Amino acid sequence: MSALLVPPSSSPARPSRNRDGDRNQDVVLRPITAQTYRAFLASPHGEALGAGFVQCPSWADVKEGWRAQLLGWGPDPEAGELTGVALVLLRQFPGTRKYFAYLPEGPVADWSDPDLDAWLTPLLEHLRRTGAFAVRIGPSPAHRRWSAARLKPLTGPGRRLGDVLASEVDPLGTAVAERLRARGWGRCGRATGTDGAGGHGGGGTGGGGGDAQPRHVFQVPLAGRTTEDLWSGLNQEWRRNVRRARKEGVEVVVGSAADLPEFCRLLALTERRDGFRLGRSLAYYERQYAALNAEEPGRMKLYLARHQGEILAAHTMITVGRRTWYQTGASADHRREVRPSNALQWRMLLDAHAGGADVYDMRGVPSTLDPAERAYGLLRWKLGTGGQVVETLGEWERSVGGSANHALHRAFQAYLKRR
């Protein structure tokens, strides 16, 4: 379990006066309780910020080898008067008393605020006092989007997402990237890829050359759509496969923690077949299932596809507020012709829609559009749902200031590359 750190100083971190006058001058940054943090995420303002599951307090209990802090910005954070929150994971650099700070897909804040200094500066000051030498963040705005209809006819040898004109470029994402660069933040190299099974649950190690969270994700919009809209959004192959699964008698049910060993057995088969390695153990998924569902019952679900009494596929789903994620999927090597994974995803889409989710996030996809590349199969499968590829801003790093911390940050990056 992750230990909760409290900074040695009890005085709040206050932002310097900003260019916009007095608008944020009363905002302070303080450690807050898990209860206060969760109450903010459940509030209308907090829900509108769209926190990912890796920014929920329960994620601190999932990540072993990290210590954690829960922070809040606002006029009176300890009393629950908040404008933003952050789960900070801290990993100690071997041989020192210094920490690398990581905010997976965080902070949970209003990135449209033109004065990022009003809350980023107090964050850096707080982390420096805590003993951090560098920090990595994951801004929430999107950068570019490609619809399935745009991408399907534009695949080809050597082609990648960046070669295709995006369906939409998010001006907020562009502005945030420019503001971060101007403040000394650097984008964390190339994306490290995806796990090939629906996106990984995050956490990473931080400090390496690529993103720990997937930079390209696949999302199916749900807001304002009917179930008939979702069905018509599937391509012909998907609709045919869902019908085939139904005709063959594939049964989709929601499992329990007792089914996690079977899920992990199927996941090991999937890793060998598809050529990827998550490095997640049964203990990891048991810890995740227990932590997320203790925070909110039903937050993490395990869906099972059975055929003739045998579990042929199992997928995990996580819901926070009005967002739902397909986190990880696994399937057997045999009887694939009855299409258990398509049946699972259709049921999960319907359940996410019925639960009021605005978006169904299928997590990571590769950037290749080359059908000859093995990784393209994952993107092709997800394109069949009729959603869109979203390029996030990725992850950004910087030292917290000072020549010693800057040197230690460079040493930490070299250390991780050698591991």
Short mmCIF file of C-alpha atoms in Angstrom, two decimals:
data_model
loop_
_atom_site.label_atom_id
_atom_site.label_comp_id
_atom_site.label_asym_id
_atom_site.label_seq_id
_atom_site.Cartn_x
_atom_site.Cartn_y
_atom_site.Cartn_z
CA MET A 1 0.00 0.00 0.00
CA SER A 2 1.16 3.55 -0.64
CA ALA A 3 2.15 5.68 2.32
CA LEU A 4 0.62 9.15 2.51
CA LEU A 5 3.28 11.82 2.85
CA VAL A 6 2.68 15.10 4.66
CA PRO A 7 5.09 17.95 3.88
CA PRO A 8 7.26 19.20 6.75
CA SER A 9 5.90 22.72 6.41
CA SER A 10 2.33 23.40 7.54
CA SER A 11 2.12 26.74 5.74
CA PRO A 12 0.09 26.73 2.51
CA ALA A 13 1.77 27.21 -0.84
CA ARG A 14 0.44 30.44 -2.31
CA PRO A 15 0.66 31.51 -5.94
CA SER A 16 2.47 34.67 -6.92
CA ARG A 17 0.32 37.52 -8.20
CA ASN A 18 -0.79 36.66 -11.72
CA ARG A 19 -1.05 38.72 -14.89
CA ASP A 20 -4.83 38.69 -14.74
CA GLY A 21 -4.99 40.66 -11.52
CA ASP A 22 -6.80 39.33 -8.49
CA ARG A 23 -8.74 36.45 -10.05
CA ASN A 24 -6.66 33.68 -8.42
CA GLN A 25 -4.81 35.46 -5.66
CA ASP A 26 -6.80 33.74 -2.90
CA VAL A 27 -6.12 30.21 -4.16
CA VAL A 28 -3.80 28.13 -1.97
CA LEU A 29 -2.46 24.59 -2.24
CA ARG A 30 -2.74 22.22 0.71
CA PRO A 31 -2.74 18.47 1.45
CA ILE A 32 -6.32 17.21 1.76
CA THR A 33 -8.00 14.05 2.97
CA ALA A 34 -9.23 11.31 0.66
CA GLN A 35 -12.79 12.10 1.73
CA THR A 36 -12.44 15.77 0.75
CA TYR A 37 -10.79 14.78 -2.53
CA ARG A 38 -13.58 12.34 -3.44
CA ALA A 39 -16.28 14.85 -2.52
CA PHE A 40 -14.75 17.34 -4.96
CA LEU A 41 -14.61 14.77 -7.79
CA ALA A 42 -18.30 14.00 -7.18
CA SER A 43 -19.30 17.69 -7.19
CA PRO A 44 -20.62 19.32 -10.40
CA HIS A 45 -17.39 21.31 -10.83
CA GLY A 46 -15.16 18.34 -10.13
CA GLU A 47 -17.14 16.02 -12.40
CA ALA A 48 -16.91 18.57 -15.22
CA LEU A 49 -13.10 18.38 -15.06
CA GLY A 50 -13.31 14.71 -16.08
CA ALA A 51 -10.76 13.08 -13.78
CA GLY A 52 -9.25 9.80 -14.96
CA PHE A 53 -9.23 6.75 -12.72
CA VAL A 54 -5.47 7.12 -12.22
CA GLN A 55 -6.17 10.42 -10.43
CA CYS A 56 -8.58 8.88 -7.92
CA PRO A 57 -7.30 8.45 -4.34
CA SER A 58 -7.69 4.67 -4.66
CA TRP A 59 -4.95 4.57 -7.30
CA ALA A 60 -2.40 5.27 -4.57
CA ASP A 61 -3.29 1.88 -3.09
CA VAL A 62 -2.79 0.15 -6.45
CA LYS A 63 0.75 1.39 -7.12
CA GLU A 64 3.36 -0.40 -5.08
CA GLY A 65 6.80 1.17 -4.69
CA TRP A 66 5.37 4.69 -4.63
CA ARG A 67 4.43 7.03 -1.81
CA ALA A 68 1.49 9.33 -2.33
CA GLN A 69 0.07 12.74 -1.54
CA LEU A 70 -3.42 14.12 -2.10
CA LEU A 71 -3.35 17.85 -2.84
CA GLY A 72 -6.06 20.44 -3.41
CA TRP A 73 -6.19 24.00 -4.75
CA GLY A 74 -8.82 26.49 -3.69
CA PRO A 75 -9.78 29.28 -1.30
CA ASP A 76 -9.91 26.80 1.61
CA PRO A 77 -8.89 23.28 0.49
CA GLU A 78 -9.11 21.68 3.92
CA ALA A 79 -12.72 22.86 4.26
CA GLY A 80 -13.57 21.47 0.83
CA GLU A 81 -13.54 24.81 -1.03
CA LEU A 82 -11.62 23.53 -4.04
CA THR A 83 -10.98 24.40 -7.66
CA GLY A 84 -8.66 21.47 -8.46
CA VAL A 85 -6.98 18.38 -7.00
CA ALA A 86 -4.03 16.11 -7.66
CA LEU A 87 -2.83 12.65 -6.72
CA VAL A 88 0.96 12.83 -6.59
CA LEU A 89 2.98 9.60 -6.66
CA LEU A 90 6.53 9.85 -5.34
CA ARG A 91 9.34 7.42 -6.12
CA GLN A 92 12.64 7.68 -4.29
CA PHE A 93 15.83 7.92 -6.34
CA PRO A 94 18.10 5.09 -5.07
CA GLY A 95 20.84 6.27 -2.77
CA THR A 96 19.25 9.64 -2.06
CA ARG A 97 16.47 11.18 0.00
CA LYS A 98 15.02 12.80 -3.09
CA TYR A 99 11.85 11.86 -5.00
CA PHE A 100 10.57 11.85 -8.54
CA ALA A 101 6.98 13.17 -8.49
CA TYR A 102 4.43 11.79 -10.95
CA LEU A 103 0.86 12.97 -11.55
CA PRO A 104 -0.63 10.39 -13.95
CA GLU A 105 -3.18 12.18 -16.15
CA GLY A 106 -3.14 15.02 -13.67
CA PRO A 107 -3.54 17.50 -12.09
CA VAL A 108 -7.34 17.55 -12.21
CA ALA A 109 -7.69 21.25 -12.89
CA ASP A 110 -9.11 23.82 -15.27
CA TRP A 111 -6.53 23.81 -18.07
CA SER A 112 -8.41 26.60 -19.85
CA ASP A 113 -7.25 29.01 -17.12
CA PRO A 114 -4.96 31.42 -19.03
CA ASP A 115 -2.70 31.74 -15.99
CA LEU A 116 -1.27 28.28 -15.34
CA ASP A 117 1.24 29.84 -12.95
CA ALA A 118 -1.56 30.41 -10.44
CA TRP A 119 -1.59 26.71 -9.60
CA LEU A 120 1.52 25.18 -11.23
CA THR A 121 3.91 27.45 -9.32
CA PRO A 122 2.51 26.47 -5.89
CA LEU A 123 2.70 22.83 -6.97
CA LEU A 124 6.41 23.13 -7.80
CA GLU A 125 7.08 24.96 -4.54
CA HIS A 126 5.24 22.33 -2.53
CA LEU A 127 7.03 19.43 -4.21
CA ARG A 128 10.42 21.07 -3.67
CA ARG A 129 9.70 21.32 0.06
CA THR A 130 8.55 17.68 0.04
CA GLY A 131 11.93 16.60 -1.35
CA ALA A 132 11.10 16.13 -5.01
CA PHE A 133 13.76 16.93 -7.59
CA ALA A 134 11.52 16.68 -10.68
CA VAL A 135 7.88 16.26 -11.63
CA ARG A 136 5.93 14.72 -14.50
CA ILE A 137 2.35 15.73 -15.31
CA GLY A 138 -0.31 14.61 -17.79
CA PRO A 139 -2.45 17.56 -18.99
CA SER A 140 -6.01 16.54 -19.86
CA PRO A 141 -6.74 18.58 -23.02
CA ALA A 142 -6.64 16.69 -26.31
CA HIS A 143 -4.33 17.73 -29.14
CA ARG A 144 -5.78 16.12 -32.30
CA ARG A 145 -8.62 13.77 -33.27
CA TRP A 146 -9.14 11.47 -36.24
CA SER A 147 -12.53 9.93 -36.97
CA ALA A 148 -12.76 6.28 -37.98
CA ALA A 149 -14.26 7.39 -41.31
CA ARG A 150 -11.21 9.60 -41.97
CA LEU A 151 -8.65 6.89 -41.19
CA LYS A 152 -10.11 3.75 -42.77
CA PRO A 153 -9.38 4.66 -46.43
CA LEU A 154 -5.96 6.17 -45.66
CA THR A 155 -4.02 3.15 -44.42
CA GLY A 156 -0.93 2.08 -46.32
CA PRO A 157 2.71 0.96 -46.19
CA GLY A 158 4.76 3.08 -43.79
CA ARG A 159 1.85 5.40 -43.05
CA ARG A 160 1.27 6.75 -39.55
CA LEU A 161 -1.36 8.89 -37.85
CA GLY A 162 0.78 11.99 -38.17
CA ASP A 163 0.68 11.62 -41.95
CA VAL A 164 -3.10 12.12 -42.01
CA LEU A 165 -4.74 15.51 -41.62
CA ALA A 166 -6.65 15.43 -38.34
CA SER A 167 -10.43 15.70 -38.30
CA GLU A 168 -10.09 18.20 -35.47
CA VAL A 169 -7.27 20.12 -33.78
CA ASP A 170 -8.07 21.26 -30.25
CA PRO A 171 -7.04 24.93 -29.80
CA LEU A 172 -6.93 24.52 -26.02
CA GLY A 173 -4.46 21.64 -26.31
CA THR A 174 -2.25 23.73 -28.60
CA ALA A 175 -2.37 26.68 -26.19
CA VAL A 176 -1.57 24.54 -23.14
CA ALA A 177 1.43 22.98 -24.91
CA GLU A 178 2.78 26.43 -25.80
CA ARG A 179 2.31 27.70 -22.23
CA LEU A 180 4.07 24.68 -20.73
CA ARG A 181 7.05 25.01 -23.07
CA ALA A 182 7.35 28.70 -22.17
CA ARG A 183 7.57 27.69 -18.50
CA GLY A 184 10.37 25.17 -18.93
CA TRP A 185 8.33 21.97 -19.26
CA GLY A 186 9.49 19.41 -21.82
CA ARG A 187 7.36 16.82 -23.60
CA CYS A 188 8.41 13.29 -22.73
CA GLY A 189 9.74 11.97 -26.01
CA ARG A 190 7.91 9.43 -28.11
CA ALA A 191 5.03 7.38 -26.81
CA THR A 192 6.04 3.98 -25.46
CA GLY A 193 3.20 2.21 -27.27
CA THR A 194 0.25 0.26 -25.95
CA ASP A 195 -0.22 -3.03 -24.28
CA GLY A 196 -2.15 -4.48 -27.19
CA ALA A 197 -5.07 -5.48 -24.98
CA GLY A 198 -7.14 -2.40 -24.49
CA GLY A 199 -4.77 0.02 -22.83
CA HIS A 200 -2.88 -0.35 -19.58
CA GLY A 201 -3.95 0.90 -16.23
CA GLY A 202 -1.15 3.41 -15.87
CA GLY A 203 1.24 4.41 -13.18
CA GLY A 204 4.40 3.69 -15.11
CA THR A 205 7.77 4.47 -13.66
CA GLY A 206 8.03 8.07 -14.71
CA GLY A 207 11.22 9.77 -15.76
CA GLY A 208 11.97 7.61 -18.79
CA GLY A 209 12.07 8.65 -22.43
CA GLY A 210 8.41 8.03 -23.32
CA ASP A 211 4.93 8.42 -21.94
CA ALA A 212 3.84 6.06 -19.17
CA GLN A 213 0.20 6.54 -20.19
CA PRO A 214 -0.89 5.93 -23.80
CA ARG A 215 -0.59 9.08 -25.89
CA HIS A 216 -3.04 7.87 -28.53
CA VAL A 217 -6.35 6.55 -27.20
CA PHE A 218 -9.55 5.43 -28.88
CA GLN A 219 -12.85 6.90 -27.74
CA VAL A 220 -16.48 6.23 -28.63
CA PRO A 221 -18.68 9.29 -27.93
CA LEU A 222 -21.89 8.34 -26.07
CA ALA A 223 -23.48 11.66 -25.08
CA GLY A 224 -26.69 12.40 -26.97
CA ARG A 225 -26.70 9.05 -28.79
CA THR A 226 -29.27 6.27 -28.64
CA THR A 227 -28.48 2.57 -28.57
CA GLU A 228 -29.62 2.48 -32.20
CA ASP A 229 -27.01 5.16 -32.96
CA LEU A 230 -24.33 3.04 -31.30
CA TRP A 231 -25.37 -0.03 -33.29
CA SER A 232 -25.37 1.83 -36.60
CA GLY A 233 -21.96 3.28 -35.69
CA LEU A 234 -20.44 -0.21 -35.73
CA ASN A 235 -19.06 -1.27 -39.09
CA GLN A 236 -20.52 -4.27 -40.92
CA GLU A 237 -17.87 -6.65 -39.62
CA TRP A 238 -18.57 -5.69 -36.01
CA ARG A 239 -22.32 -6.03 -36.40
CA ARG A 240 -21.85 -9.40 -38.08
CA ASN A 241 -19.56 -10.59 -35.28
CA VAL A 242 -21.93 -9.46 -32.52
CA ARG A 243 -24.78 -11.29 -34.26
CA ARG A 244 -22.56 -14.36 -34.66
CA ALA A 245 -21.76 -14.41 -30.96
CA ARG A 246 -25.44 -14.13 -30.11
CA LYS A 247 -26.36 -16.92 -32.54
CA GLU A 248 -23.63 -19.20 -31.15
CA GLY A 249 -24.94 -18.72 -27.62
CA VAL A 250 -22.13 -16.62 -26.18
CA GLU A 251 -23.26 -15.37 -22.77
CA VAL A 252 -21.85 -12.15 -21.29
CA VAL A 253 -21.94 -11.75 -17.50
CA VAL A 254 -20.34 -9.52 -14.88
CA GLY A 255 -17.91 -11.55 -12.81
CA SER A 256 -16.36 -11.00 -9.40
CA ALA A 257 -12.97 -11.02 -7.68
CA ALA A 258 -13.17 -14.82 -7.68
CA ASP A 259 -12.85 -14.73 -11.50
CA LEU A 260 -9.61 -12.72 -11.54
CA PRO A 261 -7.36 -15.83 -11.63
CA GLU A 262 -9.10 -16.97 -14.84
CA PHE A 263 -8.79 -13.45 -16.26
CA CYS A 264 -5.04 -13.49 -15.58
CA ARG A 265 -4.68 -16.94 -17.15
CA LEU A 266 -6.35 -15.68 -20.31
CA LEU A 267 -4.26 -12.50 -20.20
CA ALA A 268 -1.05 -14.57 -20.21
CA LEU A 269 -2.32 -16.41 -23.31
CA THR A 270 -3.16 -13.12 -24.98
CA GLU A 271 0.27 -11.68 -24.23
CA ARG A 272 2.02 -14.66 -25.80
CA ARG A 273 -0.26 -14.68 -28.85
CA ASP A 274 -0.20 -10.95 -29.54
CA GLY A 275 3.41 -10.27 -28.60
CA PHE A 276 3.15 -7.82 -25.72
CA ARG A 277 3.95 -7.95 -22.02
CA LEU A 278 2.12 -5.98 -19.33
CA GLY A 279 4.08 -7.30 -16.40
CA ARG A 280 0.96 -7.32 -14.21
CA SER A 281 0.43 -10.12 -11.72
CA LEU A 282 -2.73 -11.61 -10.25
CA ALA A 283 -1.88 -9.78 -7.02
CA TYR A 284 -1.85 -6.49 -8.95
CA TYR A 285 -5.34 -7.00 -10.37
CA GLU A 286 -6.67 -8.23 -7.03
CA ARG A 287 -5.27 -5.10 -5.38
CA GLN A 288 -6.73 -2.87 -8.09
CA TYR A 289 -10.15 -4.53 -7.96
CA ALA A 290 -10.30 -4.26 -4.17
CA ALA A 291 -9.05 -0.65 -3.99
CA LEU A 292 -11.26 0.81 -6.72
CA ASN A 293 -14.41 -0.95 -5.54
CA ALA A 294 -13.76 -0.05 -1.91
CA GLU A 295 -13.69 3.59 -3.04
CA GLU A 296 -16.96 3.20 -4.95
CA PRO A 297 -18.81 -0.11 -5.36
CA GLY A 298 -18.91 -1.11 -9.02
CA ARG A 299 -16.13 1.29 -10.06
CA MET A 300 -14.19 -1.63 -11.57
CA LYS A 301 -16.02 -4.53 -13.19
CA LEU A 302 -14.84 -7.75 -14.78
CA TYR A 303 -16.93 -8.86 -17.76
CA LEU A 304 -16.83 -12.50 -18.85
CA ALA A 305 -17.88 -14.12 -22.14
CA ARG A 306 -18.90 -17.77 -21.69
CA HIS A 307 -19.54 -20.35 -24.39
CA GLN A 308 -20.63 -23.88 -23.63
CA GLY A 309 -19.75 -23.31 -19.97
CA GLU A 310 -16.19 -22.09 -20.66
CA ILE A 311 -14.89 -18.55 -20.20
CA LEU A 312 -13.40 -17.56 -23.57
CA ALA A 313 -12.75 -13.85 -22.93
CA ALA A 314 -12.61 -11.39 -20.04
CA HIS A 315 -12.38 -7.59 -20.09
CA THR A 316 -12.09 -5.05 -17.28
CA MET A 317 -14.10 -1.82 -17.19
CA ILE A 318 -13.66 1.22 -14.94
CA THR A 319 -16.10 4.10 -14.41
CA VAL A 320 -15.45 7.48 -12.80
CA GLY A 321 -18.15 10.13 -13.03
CA ARG A 322 -19.31 10.40 -16.64
CA ARG A 323 -16.34 8.55 -18.13
CA THR A 324 -15.96 4.81 -18.68
CA TRP A 325 -12.82 2.95 -19.73
CA TYR A 326 -12.21 -0.45 -21.24
CA GLN A 327 -8.96 -1.07 -19.42
CA THR A 328 -7.59 -4.51 -20.29
CA GLY A 329 -8.84 -7.45 -22.34
CA ALA A 330 -7.91 -11.11 -22.58
CA SER A 331 -9.14 -14.05 -24.64
CA ALA A 332 -8.48 -17.73 -25.24
CA ASP A 333 -6.66 -19.10 -28.28
CA HIS A 334 -9.49 -21.39 -29.33
CA ARG A 335 -13.10 -20.92 -30.46
CA ARG A 336 -12.33 -17.40 -31.58
CA GLU A 337 -14.82 -17.85 -34.41
CA VAL A 338 -17.72 -17.37 -31.94
CA ARG A 339 -16.49 -13.79 -31.39
CA PRO A 340 -16.53 -13.51 -27.59
CA SER A 341 -14.57 -10.22 -27.52
CA ASN A 342 -17.02 -8.46 -29.83
CA ALA A 343 -19.89 -9.66 -27.64
CA LEU A 344 -18.11 -8.35 -24.54
CA GLN A 345 -17.42 -4.92 -26.00
CA TRP A 346 -20.97 -4.47 -27.25
CA ARG A 347 -22.33 -5.29 -23.79
CA MET A 348 -19.83 -2.95 -22.15
CA LEU A 349 -20.71 -0.14 -24.55
CA LEU A 350 -24.39 -0.60 -23.76
CA ASP A 351 -23.76 -0.66 -20.00
CA ALA A 352 -21.59 2.48 -20.18
CA HIS A 353 -24.34 4.22 -22.16
CA ALA A 354 -27.05 3.09 -19.74
CA GLY A 355 -24.93 4.30 -16.81
CA GLY A 356 -24.85 7.84 -18.20
CA ALA A 357 -21.27 7.94 -19.48
CA ASP A 358 -20.45 10.66 -22.01
CA VAL A 359 -17.54 8.74 -23.50
CA TYR A 360 -16.37 5.14 -23.70
CA ASP A 361 -12.56 5.16 -23.72
CA MET A 362 -10.95 2.04 -25.19
CA ARG A 363 -7.51 3.25 -24.07
CA GLY A 364 -4.33 2.93 -26.07
CA VAL A 365 -3.85 2.40 -29.79
CA PRO A 366 -0.67 2.39 -31.88
CA SER A 367 0.13 5.25 -34.24
CA THR A 368 0.76 2.99 -37.22
CA LEU A 369 -1.64 2.88 -40.18
CA ASP A 370 0.40 0.20 -41.94
CA PRO A 371 -1.65 -3.03 -42.25
CA ALA A 372 1.60 -5.00 -42.52
CA GLU A 373 2.57 -4.05 -38.98
CA ARG A 374 1.36 -6.38 -36.27
CA ALA A 375 0.25 -3.53 -34.00
CA TYR A 376 -2.16 -2.22 -36.62
CA GLY A 377 -4.58 -5.06 -35.85
CA LEU A 378 -5.47 -3.46 -32.51
CA LEU A 379 -6.28 -0.12 -34.15
CA ARG A 380 -8.27 -1.82 -36.91
CA TRP A 381 -10.37 -3.68 -34.34
CA LYS A 382 -11.20 -0.52 -32.42
CA LEU A 383 -11.91 1.50 -35.57
CA GLY A 384 -14.77 -0.92 -36.18
CA THR A 385 -16.73 0.66 -33.32
CA GLY A 386 -16.99 3.90 -35.28
CA GLY A 387 -15.25 6.05 -32.66
CA GLN A 388 -12.21 8.27 -32.99
CA VAL A 389 -8.49 8.27 -32.27
CA VAL A 390 -7.55 11.02 -29.83
CA GLU A 391 -3.99 12.22 -29.47
CA THR A 392 -3.52 13.57 -25.96
CA LEU A 393 -0.93 16.18 -25.06
CA GLY A 394 1.16 13.37 -23.62
CA GLU A 395 3.26 13.74 -20.50
CA TRP A 396 5.52 16.66 -19.58
CA GLU A 397 8.46 16.92 -17.18
CA ARG A 398 10.71 19.47 -15.56
CA SER A 399 12.95 19.77 -12.54
CA VAL A 400 11.49 21.67 -9.61
CA GLY A 401 14.27 24.25 -9.82
CA GLY A 402 17.87 24.63 -8.74
CA SER A 403 21.06 23.30 -10.29
CA ALA A 404 21.25 20.29 -7.94
CA ASN A 405 17.73 19.15 -8.75
CA HIS A 406 18.34 19.70 -12.45
CA ALA A 407 21.46 17.51 -12.34
CA LEU A 408 19.64 14.84 -10.33
CA HIS A 409 16.80 14.83 -12.86
CA ARG A 410 19.26 14.13 -15.68
CA ALA A 411 20.87 11.36 -13.63
CA PHE A 412 17.47 9.83 -12.87
CA GLN A 413 16.55 9.76 -16.56
CA ALA A 414 19.84 8.01 -17.36
CA TYR A 415 19.27 5.53 -14.53
CA LEU A 416 15.82 4.55 -15.83
CA LYS A 417 17.11 4.10 -19.39
CA ARG A 418 19.72 1.62 -18.08
CA ARG A 419 17.15 -0.48 -16.17
#
